Tab-separated table of N, CA and C in Angstrom:
chain	number	residue	atom	x	y	z
A	1	MET	N	-162.577	-1.127	-2.005
A	1	MET	CA	-162.885	-0.526	-3.273
A	1	MET	C	-163.860	-1.391	-4.043
A	2	ALA	N	-164.852	-0.771	-4.650
A	2	ALA	CA	-165.892	-1.524	-5.369
A	2	ALA	C	-165.392	-2.112	-6.641
A	3	LYS	N	-165.889	-3.226	-6.993
A	3	LYS	CA	-165.531	-3.831	-8.307
A	3	LYS	C	-166.130	-2.924	-9.446
A	4	VAL	N	-165.489	-3.004	-10.606
A	4	VAL	CA	-165.921	-2.144	-11.727
A	4	VAL	C	-166.578	-3.004	-12.745
A	5	GLY	N	-167.764	-2.559	-13.215
A	5	GLY	CA	-168.460	-3.161	-14.365
A	5	GLY	C	-168.357	-2.238	-15.544
A	6	LEU	N	-167.878	-2.730	-16.646
A	6	LEU	CA	-167.824	-1.913	-17.858
A	6	LEU	C	-169.003	-2.327	-18.820
A	7	ILE	N	-169.630	-1.257	-19.255
A	7	ILE	CA	-170.672	-1.425	-20.250
A	7	ILE	C	-170.205	-0.685	-21.509
A	8	ILE	N	-170.118	-1.457	-22.596
A	8	ILE	CA	-169.679	-0.897	-23.861
A	8	ILE	C	-170.931	-0.801	-24.709
A	9	GLY	N	-171.088	0.370	-25.420
A	9	GLY	CA	-172.218	0.542	-26.318
A	9	GLY	C	-171.980	1.756	-27.145
A	10	ARG	N	-172.802	1.931	-28.169
A	10	ARG	CA	-172.651	3.144	-29.025
A	10	ARG	C	-173.498	4.269	-28.452
A	11	PHE	N	-174.561	3.968	-27.805
A	11	PHE	CA	-175.392	5.100	-27.208
A	11	PHE	C	-175.890	6.114	-28.263
A	12	GLN	N	-176.547	5.543	-29.280
A	12	GLN	CA	-176.970	6.327	-30.445
A	12	GLN	C	-178.512	6.316	-30.570
A	13	PRO	N	-179.254	6.912	-29.749
A	13	PRO	CA	-178.936	7.750	-28.607
A	13	PRO	C	-179.015	6.977	-27.248
A	14	VAL	N	-178.734	7.656	-26.174
A	14	VAL	CA	-178.965	7.109	-24.843
A	14	VAL	C	-180.487	6.887	-24.691
A	15	HIS	N	-180.880	5.708	-24.315
A	15	HIS	CA	-182.320	5.448	-24.119
A	15	HIS	C	-182.616	4.785	-22.744
A	16	TRP	N	-183.906	4.524	-22.420
A	16	TRP	CA	-184.224	4.014	-21.119
A	16	TRP	C	-183.673	2.597	-20.935
A	17	GLY	N	-183.469	1.835	-22.017
A	17	GLY	CA	-182.800	0.524	-21.796
A	17	GLY	C	-181.391	0.605	-21.314
A	18	HIS	N	-180.663	1.644	-21.771
A	18	HIS	CA	-179.299	1.876	-21.250
A	18	HIS	C	-179.442	2.270	-19.732
A	19	VAL	N	-180.314	3.182	-19.415
A	19	VAL	CA	-180.567	3.657	-18.048
A	19	VAL	C	-180.766	2.463	-17.144
A	20	ARG	N	-181.696	1.535	-17.486
A	20	ARG	CA	-182.007	0.367	-16.690
A	20	ARG	C	-180.799	-0.511	-16.572
A	21	ALA	N	-179.957	-0.655	-17.643
A	21	ALA	CA	-178.794	-1.467	-17.559
A	21	ALA	C	-177.839	-0.911	-16.518
A	22	PHE	N	-177.556	0.405	-16.594
A	22	PHE	CA	-176.723	1.038	-15.600
A	22	PHE	C	-177.163	0.778	-14.157
A	23	GLU	N	-178.496	0.992	-13.939
A	23	GLU	CA	-179.029	0.769	-12.614
A	23	GLU	C	-178.894	-0.684	-12.209
A	24	TRP	N	-179.053	-1.614	-13.163
A	24	TRP	CA	-178.947	-3.028	-12.779
A	24	TRP	C	-177.550	-3.343	-12.400
A	25	VAL	N	-176.565	-2.920	-13.168
A	25	VAL	CA	-175.162	-3.176	-12.868
A	25	VAL	C	-174.808	-2.591	-11.491
A	26	ARG	N	-175.244	-1.335	-11.202
A	26	ARG	CA	-175.030	-0.747	-9.919
A	26	ARG	C	-175.626	-1.613	-8.786
A	27	GLY	N	-176.839	-2.088	-9.123
A	27	GLY	CA	-177.618	-2.966	-8.220
A	27	GLY	C	-176.886	-4.292	-7.890
A	28	GLU	N	-176.001	-4.698	-8.838
A	28	GLU	CA	-175.198	-5.897	-8.616
A	28	GLU	C	-173.948	-5.553	-7.704
A	29	GLY	N	-173.871	-4.324	-7.248
A	29	GLY	CA	-172.755	-3.918	-6.317
A	29	GLY	C	-171.544	-3.477	-7.028
A	30	LEU	N	-171.631	-3.100	-8.287
A	30	LEU	CA	-170.536	-2.696	-9.038
A	30	LEU	C	-170.501	-1.252	-9.373
A	31	GLU	N	-169.339	-0.679	-9.482
A	31	GLU	CA	-169.195	0.693	-10.004
A	31	GLU	C	-169.376	0.664	-11.419
A	32	VAL	N	-170.099	1.626	-12.038
A	32	VAL	CA	-170.435	1.581	-13.497
A	32	VAL	C	-169.406	2.454	-14.278
A	33	HIS	N	-168.760	1.842	-15.218
A	33	HIS	CA	-167.909	2.543	-16.191
A	33	HIS	C	-168.512	2.278	-17.578
A	34	VAL	N	-168.447	3.314	-18.421
A	34	VAL	CA	-169.081	3.249	-19.716
A	34	VAL	C	-168.015	3.408	-20.831
A	35	GLY	N	-168.060	2.574	-21.770
A	35	GLY	CA	-167.173	2.729	-23.024
A	35	GLY	C	-167.997	3.051	-24.190
A	36	ILE	N	-167.788	4.250	-24.764
A	36	ILE	CA	-168.523	4.679	-25.910
A	36	ILE	C	-167.838	4.043	-27.178
A	37	GLY	N	-168.465	3.056	-27.702
A	37	GLY	CA	-167.961	2.266	-28.812
A	37	GLY	C	-168.078	3.067	-30.137
A	38	SER	N	-167.320	2.668	-31.125
A	38	SER	CA	-167.321	3.284	-32.443
A	38	SER	C	-167.224	4.816	-32.331
A	39	SER	N	-166.393	5.246	-31.452
A	39	SER	CA	-166.358	6.672	-31.101
A	39	SER	C	-165.819	7.571	-32.184
A	40	GLN	N	-165.138	7.027	-33.146
A	40	GLN	CA	-164.574	7.838	-34.204
A	40	GLN	C	-165.634	8.117	-35.317
A	41	PHE	N	-166.831	7.480	-35.255
A	41	PHE	CA	-167.794	7.596	-36.315
A	41	PHE	C	-168.924	8.550	-35.911
A	42	SER	N	-169.368	9.318	-36.860
A	42	SER	CA	-170.539	10.213	-36.712
A	42	SER	C	-171.078	10.483	-38.117
A	43	ALA	N	-172.306	11.103	-38.167
A	43	ALA	CA	-172.928	11.427	-39.417
A	43	ALA	C	-173.130	10.185	-40.310
A	44	THR	N	-173.350	9.068	-39.741
A	44	THR	CA	-173.747	7.787	-40.485
A	44	THR	C	-175.049	7.285	-39.903
A	45	ARG	N	-175.648	6.320	-40.668
A	45	ARG	CA	-176.953	5.799	-40.256
A	45	ARG	C	-176.916	5.171	-38.844
A	46	GLU	N	-175.799	4.423	-38.600
A	46	GLU	CA	-175.672	3.749	-37.277
A	46	GLU	C	-175.180	4.702	-36.210
A	47	ASN	N	-174.474	5.719	-36.615
A	47	ASN	CA	-173.730	6.600	-35.668
A	47	ASN	C	-174.024	8.030	-36.098
A	48	PRO	N	-175.188	8.560	-35.969
A	48	PRO	CA	-175.443	9.913	-36.316
A	48	PRO	C	-174.831	10.946	-35.394
A	49	PHE	N	-174.514	10.584	-34.209
A	49	PHE	CA	-174.037	11.639	-33.197
A	49	PHE	C	-172.544	11.334	-32.935
A	50	THR	N	-171.845	12.450	-32.618
A	50	THR	CA	-170.426	12.379	-32.331
A	50	THR	C	-170.226	11.752	-31.000
A	51	ALA	N	-168.961	11.327	-30.693
A	51	ALA	CA	-168.637	10.827	-29.388
A	51	ALA	C	-168.876	11.914	-28.310
A	52	ALA	N	-168.493	13.064	-28.601
A	52	ALA	CA	-168.670	14.204	-27.661
A	52	ALA	C	-170.228	14.386	-27.305
A	53	GLU	N	-171.057	14.273	-28.353
A	53	GLU	CA	-172.474	14.407	-28.102
A	53	GLU	C	-173.007	13.238	-27.335
A	54	ARG	N	-172.534	12.061	-27.508
A	54	ARG	CA	-172.932	10.844	-26.788
A	54	ARG	C	-172.470	10.962	-25.364
A	55	ARG	N	-171.342	11.527	-25.092
A	55	ARG	CA	-170.865	11.735	-23.710
A	55	ARG	C	-171.735	12.768	-23.050
A	56	ILE	N	-172.096	13.784	-23.722
A	56	ILE	CA	-173.019	14.804	-23.198
A	56	ILE	C	-174.351	14.219	-22.817
A	57	MET	N	-174.884	13.337	-23.686
A	57	MET	CA	-176.137	12.635	-23.317
A	57	MET	C	-176.009	11.793	-22.119
A	58	LEU	N	-174.914	11.013	-22.053
A	58	LEU	CA	-174.699	10.077	-20.834
A	58	LEU	C	-174.578	11.009	-19.605
A	59	GLU	N	-173.768	12.058	-19.657
A	59	GLU	CA	-173.622	12.909	-18.473
A	59	GLU	C	-174.898	13.589	-18.078
A	60	ALA	N	-175.701	14.025	-18.984
A	60	ALA	CA	-177.075	14.718	-18.701
A	60	ALA	C	-177.827	13.676	-18.002
A	61	ALA	N	-178.001	12.484	-18.558
A	61	ALA	CA	-178.862	11.480	-18.005
A	61	ALA	C	-178.359	11.110	-16.559
A	62	ASP	N	-177.063	11.012	-16.437
A	62	ASP	CA	-176.478	10.678	-15.067
A	62	ASP	C	-176.779	11.780	-14.074
A	63	ARG	N	-176.577	12.962	-14.501
A	63	ARG	CA	-176.804	14.134	-13.563
A	63	ARG	C	-178.269	14.159	-13.114
A	64	VAL	N	-179.245	14.093	-14.035
A	64	VAL	CA	-180.632	14.220	-13.742
A	64	VAL	C	-181.208	13.032	-13.052
A	65	LEU	N	-180.779	11.782	-13.523
A	65	LEU	CA	-181.382	10.612	-12.963
A	65	LEU	C	-180.608	9.901	-11.821
A	66	GLY	N	-179.403	10.460	-11.549
A	66	GLY	CA	-178.622	9.906	-10.433
A	66	GLY	C	-178.092	8.534	-10.799
A	67	LEU	N	-177.635	8.318	-11.925
A	67	LEU	CA	-177.151	6.988	-12.341
A	67	LEU	C	-175.833	6.563	-11.667
A	68	LYS	N	-175.057	7.567	-11.212
A	68	LYS	CA	-173.750	7.338	-10.616
A	68	LYS	C	-172.829	6.575	-11.504
A	69	VAL	N	-172.731	7.019	-12.810
A	69	VAL	CA	-171.726	6.530	-13.726
A	69	VAL	C	-170.365	7.122	-13.259
A	70	ALA	N	-169.407	6.259	-12.976
A	70	ALA	CA	-168.143	6.723	-12.412
A	70	ALA	C	-167.161	7.159	-13.461
A	71	ARG	N	-167.296	6.582	-14.687
A	71	ARG	CA	-166.331	6.958	-15.657
A	71	ARG	C	-166.915	6.715	-17.074
A	72	VAL	N	-166.559	7.658	-17.984
A	72	VAL	CA	-167.036	7.482	-19.366
A	72	VAL	C	-165.796	7.617	-20.317
A	73	ASP	N	-165.488	6.605	-21.132
A	73	ASP	CA	-164.331	6.727	-22.034
A	73	ASP	C	-164.769	6.401	-23.468
A	74	GLU	N	-163.959	6.907	-24.402
A	74	GLU	CA	-164.222	6.622	-25.848
A	74	GLU	C	-163.448	5.431	-26.261
A	75	VAL	N	-164.119	4.535	-27.070
A	75	VAL	CA	-163.446	3.353	-27.587
A	75	VAL	C	-163.578	3.313	-29.123
A	76	PRO	N	-162.641	3.865	-29.840
A	76	PRO	CA	-162.695	3.839	-31.268
A	76	PRO	C	-162.515	2.409	-31.798
A	77	ASP	N	-163.191	2.119	-32.929
A	77	ASP	CA	-163.048	0.818	-33.531
A	77	ASP	C	-161.661	0.667	-34.117
A	78	ILE	N	-161.009	-0.465	-33.950
A	78	ILE	CA	-159.713	-0.751	-34.579
A	78	ILE	C	-159.700	-1.890	-35.558
A	79	PHE	N	-160.834	-2.612	-35.683
A	79	PHE	CA	-160.969	-3.674	-36.656
A	79	PHE	C	-159.985	-4.716	-36.575
A	80	ASP	N	-159.595	-5.154	-35.323
A	80	ASP	CA	-158.683	-6.154	-35.098
A	80	ASP	C	-159.043	-6.926	-33.899
A	81	ASP	N	-159.609	-8.124	-34.155
A	81	ASP	CA	-160.177	-8.934	-33.064
A	81	ASP	C	-159.098	-9.293	-32.053
A	82	GLU	N	-157.864	-9.611	-32.450
A	82	GLU	CA	-156.883	-10.091	-31.636
A	82	GLU	C	-156.288	-8.937	-30.699
A	83	ARG	N	-156.478	-7.724	-31.094
A	83	ARG	CA	-155.947	-6.591	-30.238
A	83	ARG	C	-157.055	-5.869	-29.584
A	84	TRP	N	-158.356	-6.186	-29.876
A	84	TRP	CA	-159.443	-5.323	-29.395
A	84	TRP	C	-159.613	-5.288	-27.854
A	85	VAL	N	-159.514	-6.405	-27.217
A	85	VAL	CA	-159.609	-6.436	-25.739
A	85	VAL	C	-158.641	-5.546	-25.075
A	86	GLY	N	-157.375	-5.706	-25.521
A	86	GLY	CA	-156.281	-4.856	-24.983
A	86	GLY	C	-156.512	-3.400	-25.290
A	87	HIS	N	-157.052	-3.113	-26.424
A	87	HIS	CA	-157.389	-1.769	-26.878
A	87	HIS	C	-158.475	-1.190	-25.903
A	88	VAL	N	-159.517	-1.953	-25.620
A	88	VAL	CA	-160.611	-1.498	-24.786
A	88	VAL	C	-159.966	-1.218	-23.317
A	89	GLN	N	-159.101	-2.133	-22.835
A	89	GLN	CA	-158.484	-1.985	-21.575
A	89	GLN	C	-157.641	-0.654	-21.530
A	90	ALA	N	-156.956	-0.390	-22.611
A	90	ALA	CA	-156.161	0.835	-22.704
A	90	ALA	C	-156.979	2.092	-22.659
A	91	CYS	N	-158.127	1.941	-23.348
A	91	CYS	CA	-159.074	3.159	-23.417
A	91	CYS	C	-159.810	3.393	-22.131
A	92	CYS	N	-160.201	2.298	-21.452
A	92	CYS	CA	-161.150	2.366	-20.333
A	92	CYS	C	-160.548	2.126	-18.927
A	93	GLY	N	-159.300	1.845	-18.920
A	93	GLY	CA	-158.678	1.554	-17.597
A	93	GLY	C	-159.133	0.211	-17.062
A	94	PRO	N	-158.810	-0.084	-15.813
A	94	PRO	CA	-159.055	-1.384	-15.202
A	94	PRO	C	-160.609	-1.557	-14.905
A	95	PHE	N	-161.003	-2.807	-15.147
A	95	PHE	CA	-162.414	-3.108	-14.770
A	95	PHE	C	-162.393	-4.620	-14.473
A	96	ASP	N	-163.432	-5.101	-13.777
A	96	ASP	CA	-163.474	-6.423	-13.266
A	96	ASP	C	-164.418	-7.398	-14.100
A	97	VAL	N	-165.543	-6.732	-14.581
A	97	VAL	CA	-166.498	-7.441	-15.380
A	97	VAL	C	-166.967	-6.636	-16.576
A	98	VAL	N	-167.120	-7.317	-17.697
A	98	VAL	CA	-167.687	-6.716	-18.907
A	98	VAL	C	-169.139	-7.074	-19.054
A	99	PHE	N	-170.022	-6.126	-19.129
A	99	PHE	CA	-171.411	-6.390	-19.411
A	99	PHE	C	-171.729	-6.125	-20.843
A	100	THR	N	-172.194	-7.223	-21.513
A	100	THR	CA	-172.586	-7.105	-22.963
A	100	THR	C	-173.595	-8.173	-23.242
A	101	ASN	N	-174.437	-7.846	-24.197
A	101	ASN	CA	-175.334	-8.819	-24.770
A	101	ASN	C	-174.938	-9.149	-26.255
A	102	ASN	N	-173.818	-8.626	-26.667
A	102	ASN	CA	-173.247	-8.809	-27.934
A	102	ASN	C	-172.390	-10.056	-27.969
A	103	GLU	N	-172.727	-10.955	-28.799
A	103	GLU	CA	-171.963	-12.330	-28.777
A	103	GLU	C	-170.532	-12.146	-29.169
A	104	TRP	N	-170.232	-11.343	-30.165
A	104	TRP	CA	-168.830	-11.114	-30.546
A	104	TRP	C	-168.061	-10.505	-29.470
A	105	THR	N	-168.544	-9.468	-28.839
A	105	THR	CA	-167.888	-8.803	-27.691
A	105	THR	C	-167.632	-9.782	-26.569
A	106	ALA	N	-168.697	-10.547	-26.208
A	106	ALA	CA	-168.613	-11.526	-25.158
A	106	ALA	C	-167.560	-12.578	-25.400
A	107	GLU	N	-167.530	-13.093	-26.601
A	107	GLU	CA	-166.551	-14.107	-27.014
A	107	GLU	C	-165.083	-13.577	-26.904
A	108	LEU	N	-164.876	-12.374	-27.337
A	108	LEU	CA	-163.452	-11.769	-27.277
A	108	LEU	C	-163.061	-11.657	-25.908
A	109	PHE	N	-163.917	-11.129	-25.006
A	109	PHE	CA	-163.459	-10.844	-23.585
A	109	PHE	C	-163.353	-12.243	-22.872
A	110	ALA	N	-164.204	-13.218	-23.118
A	110	ALA	CA	-164.129	-14.482	-22.497
A	110	ALA	C	-162.856	-15.206	-22.911
A	111	LYS	N	-162.571	-15.168	-24.184
A	111	LYS	CA	-161.346	-15.771	-24.740
A	111	LYS	C	-160.073	-15.138	-24.041
A	112	ALA	N	-160.129	-13.881	-23.670
A	112	ALA	CA	-159.057	-13.201	-23.036
A	112	ALA	C	-159.027	-13.538	-21.534
A	113	GLY	N	-159.965	-14.363	-21.061
A	113	GLY	CA	-159.921	-14.787	-19.669
A	113	GLY	C	-160.664	-13.789	-18.713
A	114	LEU	N	-161.433	-12.839	-19.304
A	114	LEU	CA	-162.187	-11.854	-18.419
A	114	LEU	C	-163.512	-12.297	-18.134
A	115	GLU	N	-164.097	-11.875	-17.062
A	115	GLU	CA	-165.526	-12.192	-16.703
A	115	GLU	C	-166.463	-11.448	-17.533
A	116	VAL	N	-167.359	-12.060	-18.122
A	116	VAL	CA	-168.349	-11.472	-19.027
A	116	VAL	C	-169.746	-11.824	-18.490
A	117	ARG	N	-170.565	-10.843	-18.386
A	117	ARG	CA	-171.975	-11.137	-17.976
A	117	ARG	C	-172.953	-10.373	-18.969
A	118	ALA	N	-174.099	-10.929	-19.160
A	118	ALA	CA	-175.164	-10.248	-19.923
A	118	ALA	C	-176.001	-9.418	-18.937
A	119	THR	N	-176.546	-8.356	-19.413
A	119	THR	CA	-177.529	-7.649	-18.643
A	119	THR	C	-178.918	-8.147	-19.130
A	120	PRO	N	-179.928	-8.011	-18.248
A	120	PRO	CA	-181.337	-8.307	-18.738
A	120	PRO	C	-181.676	-7.407	-19.907
A	121	MET	N	-182.523	-7.995	-20.788
A	121	MET	CA	-183.065	-7.179	-21.845
A	121	MET	C	-184.214	-6.442	-21.385
A	122	PHE	N	-184.027	-5.156	-21.186
A	122	PHE	CA	-185.070	-4.288	-20.650
A	122	PHE	C	-186.082	-3.866	-21.797
A	123	ASP	N	-187.214	-4.609	-21.911
A	123	ASP	CA	-188.182	-4.208	-22.935
A	123	ASP	C	-187.461	-4.011	-24.307
A	124	ARG	N	-186.725	-5.026	-24.712
A	124	ARG	CA	-185.824	-5.052	-25.855
A	124	ARG	C	-186.608	-4.678	-27.143
A	125	GLU	N	-187.923	-5.014	-27.230
A	125	GLU	CA	-188.697	-4.675	-28.388
A	125	GLU	C	-188.723	-3.219	-28.654
A	126	ARG	N	-188.721	-2.450	-27.570
A	126	ARG	CA	-188.894	-0.964	-27.638
A	126	ARG	C	-187.552	-0.245	-27.618
A	127	PHE	N	-186.655	-0.703	-26.700
A	127	PHE	CA	-185.388	-0.049	-26.546
A	127	PHE	C	-184.236	-0.608	-27.346
A	128	VAL	N	-184.249	-0.271	-28.581
A	128	VAL	CA	-183.203	-0.643	-29.565
A	128	VAL	C	-182.891	0.599	-30.256
A	129	GLY	N	-181.535	0.944	-30.248
A	129	GLY	CA	-181.095	2.120	-30.927
A	129	GLY	C	-181.495	2.274	-32.360
A	130	ALA	N	-181.303	1.198	-33.156
A	130	ALA	CA	-181.604	1.156	-34.571
A	130	ALA	C	-183.037	1.527	-34.855
A	131	LYS	N	-183.959	0.953	-33.994
A	131	LYS	CA	-185.443	1.228	-34.129
A	131	LYS	C	-185.785	2.681	-33.769
A	132	ILE	N	-185.048	3.139	-32.744
A	132	ILE	CA	-185.284	4.522	-32.274
A	132	ILE	C	-184.830	5.488	-33.375
A	133	ARG	N	-183.661	5.299	-33.968
A	133	ARG	CA	-183.223	6.178	-35.057
A	133	ARG	C	-184.150	6.064	-36.291
A	134	GLU	N	-184.667	4.888	-36.550
A	134	GLU	CA	-185.569	4.741	-37.727
A	134	GLU	C	-186.874	5.480	-37.411
A	135	SER	N	-187.353	5.414	-36.201
A	135	SER	CA	-188.580	6.141	-35.854
A	135	SER	C	-188.332	7.663	-35.895
A	136	VAL	N	-187.191	8.160	-35.523
A	136	VAL	CA	-186.864	9.576	-35.617
A	136	VAL	C	-186.852	9.937	-37.064
A	137	LYS	N	-186.271	9.085	-37.904
A	137	LYS	CA	-186.204	9.432	-39.389
A	137	LYS	C	-187.560	9.512	-39.968
A	138	GLU	N	-188.446	8.538	-39.640
A	138	GLU	CA	-189.737	8.358	-40.320
A	138	GLU	C	-190.836	9.305	-39.646
A	139	ARG	N	-190.771	9.477	-38.316
A	139	ARG	CA	-191.941	10.142	-37.686
A	139	ARG	C	-191.459	11.335	-36.749
A	140	GLY	N	-190.146	11.563	-36.697
A	140	GLY	CA	-189.676	12.731	-35.885
A	140	GLY	C	-189.443	12.342	-34.456
A	141	LEU	N	-188.916	13.321	-33.679
A	141	LEU	CA	-188.540	13.128	-32.289
A	141	LEU	C	-189.732	12.792	-31.356
A	142	ALA	N	-190.869	13.350	-31.706
A	142	ALA	CA	-192.007	13.161	-30.849
A	142	ALA	C	-192.343	11.602	-30.812
A	143	ALA	N	-192.046	10.886	-31.810
A	143	ALA	CA	-192.317	9.433	-31.868
A	143	ALA	C	-191.504	8.598	-30.812
A	144	VAL	N	-190.414	9.213	-30.340
A	144	VAL	CA	-189.567	8.477	-29.462
A	144	VAL	C	-189.467	9.120	-28.044
A	145	GLU	N	-190.314	10.086	-27.758
A	145	GLU	CA	-190.288	10.789	-26.535
A	145	GLU	C	-190.309	9.890	-25.287
A	146	ASP	N	-191.068	8.818	-25.354
A	146	ASP	CA	-191.206	7.889	-24.197
A	146	ASP	C	-190.130	6.914	-24.153
A	147	LEU	N	-189.140	6.912	-25.125
A	147	LEU	CA	-188.018	5.953	-25.190
A	147	LEU	C	-186.701	6.476	-24.659
A	148	VAL	N	-186.624	7.744	-24.488
A	148	VAL	CA	-185.346	8.386	-24.068
A	148	VAL	C	-185.663	9.303	-22.810
A	149	PRO	N	-184.759	9.366	-21.946
A	149	PRO	CA	-184.942	10.244	-20.725
A	149	PRO	C	-185.163	11.743	-21.131
A	150	PRO	N	-185.874	12.445	-20.319
A	150	PRO	CA	-186.130	13.829	-20.670
A	150	PRO	C	-184.768	14.641	-20.967
A	151	PRO	N	-183.784	14.509	-20.127
A	151	PRO	CA	-182.586	15.306	-20.462
A	151	PRO	C	-181.980	14.909	-21.837
A	152	VAL	N	-182.069	13.732	-22.227
A	152	VAL	CA	-181.618	13.289	-23.521
A	152	VAL	C	-182.445	13.876	-24.631
A	153	MET	N	-183.820	13.842	-24.469
A	153	MET	CA	-184.697	14.439	-25.387
A	153	MET	C	-184.406	15.880	-25.648
A	154	ALA	N	-184.107	16.659	-24.534
A	154	ALA	CA	-183.764	18.066	-24.658
A	154	ALA	C	-182.492	18.210	-25.484
A	155	LEU	N	-181.530	17.350	-25.262
A	155	LEU	CA	-180.316	17.395	-26.051
A	155	LEU	C	-180.545	17.034	-27.544
A	156	LEU	N	-181.350	16.028	-27.811
A	156	LEU	CA	-181.647	15.652	-29.137
A	156	LEU	C	-182.322	16.804	-29.942
A	157	LYS	N	-183.161	17.517	-29.282
A	157	LYS	CA	-183.728	18.694	-29.865
A	157	LYS	C	-182.620	19.785	-30.228
A	158	GLU	N	-181.784	19.956	-29.199
A	158	GLU	CA	-180.627	20.904	-29.321
A	158	GLU	C	-179.746	20.475	-30.447
A	159	PHE	N	-179.434	19.160	-30.647
A	159	PHE	CA	-178.613	18.646	-31.675
A	159	PHE	C	-179.237	18.537	-33.053
A	160	GLU	N	-180.451	18.983	-33.161
A	160	GLU	CA	-181.289	18.833	-34.319
A	160	GLU	C	-181.272	17.406	-34.860
A	161	ALA	N	-181.624	16.501	-33.914
A	161	ALA	CA	-181.532	15.088	-34.224
A	161	ALA	C	-182.335	14.649	-35.400
A	162	GLU	N	-183.545	15.223	-35.606
A	162	GLU	CA	-184.387	14.769	-36.715
A	162	GLU	C	-183.650	14.984	-38.061
A	163	LYS	N	-183.099	16.220	-38.210
A	163	LYS	CA	-182.393	16.595	-39.359
A	163	LYS	C	-181.152	15.735	-39.522
A	164	ARG	N	-180.388	15.602	-38.491
A	164	ARG	CA	-179.134	14.805	-38.432
A	164	ARG	C	-179.335	13.325	-38.879
A	165	VAL	N	-180.350	12.693	-38.226
A	165	VAL	CA	-180.666	11.296	-38.523
A	165	VAL	C	-181.025	11.174	-39.969
A	166	ARG	N	-181.924	11.985	-40.442
A	166	ARG	CA	-182.331	11.914	-41.875
A	166	ARG	C	-181.254	12.122	-42.797
A	167	GLU	N	-180.315	13.119	-42.502
A	167	GLU	CA	-179.187	13.436	-43.446
A	167	GLU	C	-178.140	12.254	-43.429
A	168	SER	N	-178.026	11.645	-42.187
A	168	SER	CA	-177.003	10.552	-42.030
A	168	SER	C	-177.514	9.261	-42.612
A	169	TRP	N	-178.792	9.066	-42.791
A	169	TRP	CA	-179.461	7.767	-43.132
A	169	TRP	C	-178.775	7.072	-44.361
A	170	PRO	N	-178.548	7.841	-45.453
A	170	PRO	CA	-177.976	7.156	-46.582
A	170	PRO	C	-176.482	6.754	-46.526
A	171	ARG	N	-175.829	7.154	-45.392
A	171	ARG	CA	-174.422	6.889	-45.213
A	171	ARG	C	-174.214	5.775	-44.125
A	172	PRO	N	-173.960	4.541	-44.566
A	172	PRO	CA	-173.767	3.507	-43.480
A	172	PRO	C	-172.410	3.654	-42.912
A	173	THR	N	-172.200	3.165	-41.707
A	173	THR	CA	-170.898	3.195	-41.038
A	173	THR	C	-169.931	2.280	-41.743
A	174	PRO	N	-168.703	2.583	-41.977
A	174	PRO	CA	-167.792	1.706	-42.727
A	174	PRO	C	-167.739	0.342	-42.050
A	175	ALA	N	-167.793	-0.647	-42.910
A	175	ALA	CA	-167.761	-2.060	-42.382
A	175	ALA	C	-166.390	-2.452	-41.897
A	176	ARG	N	-166.342	-3.491	-41.143
A	176	ARG	CA	-165.026	-4.020	-40.642
A	176	ARG	C	-164.087	-4.188	-41.793
A	177	ARG	N	-162.825	-3.802	-41.603
A	177	ARG	CA	-161.858	-3.911	-42.706
A	177	ARG	C	-161.266	-5.258	-42.753
């Protein structure tokens, strides 16, 4: 049985950097599992799309691009550092390695004795969710067409992403409690 690599992210939206990370983890010989973080939030600046929409984006990219993502789970925020690793494990099932470039996430998993690895930063200047959302807000979907896979772009149009991002912009995601 293949070892499992878990990638946790918000996928707001799914972009080519995510795709490259999935391919890289698979290239390391691991089965790819995805945890959709902050899954309870939507209609905010950082999280304009629902967890269901993010899952649909991931599944569409997987289907069209052959990413071979084995599992997708939702991981709502619980705002409790001491319980968070166990919470992720309960949400996502067993995994062998956590892939993250987030220092806070890496520290919590390492402290719990789990293997943590970073993925390469695939053209990080371009593939950043916050920058993509800001470009959508300021210049529309056409401005990010080369940053997201075609099946995701089709869904963003279907989800009325321009309107949603602009309407969500004034509402930040609630801060850690």
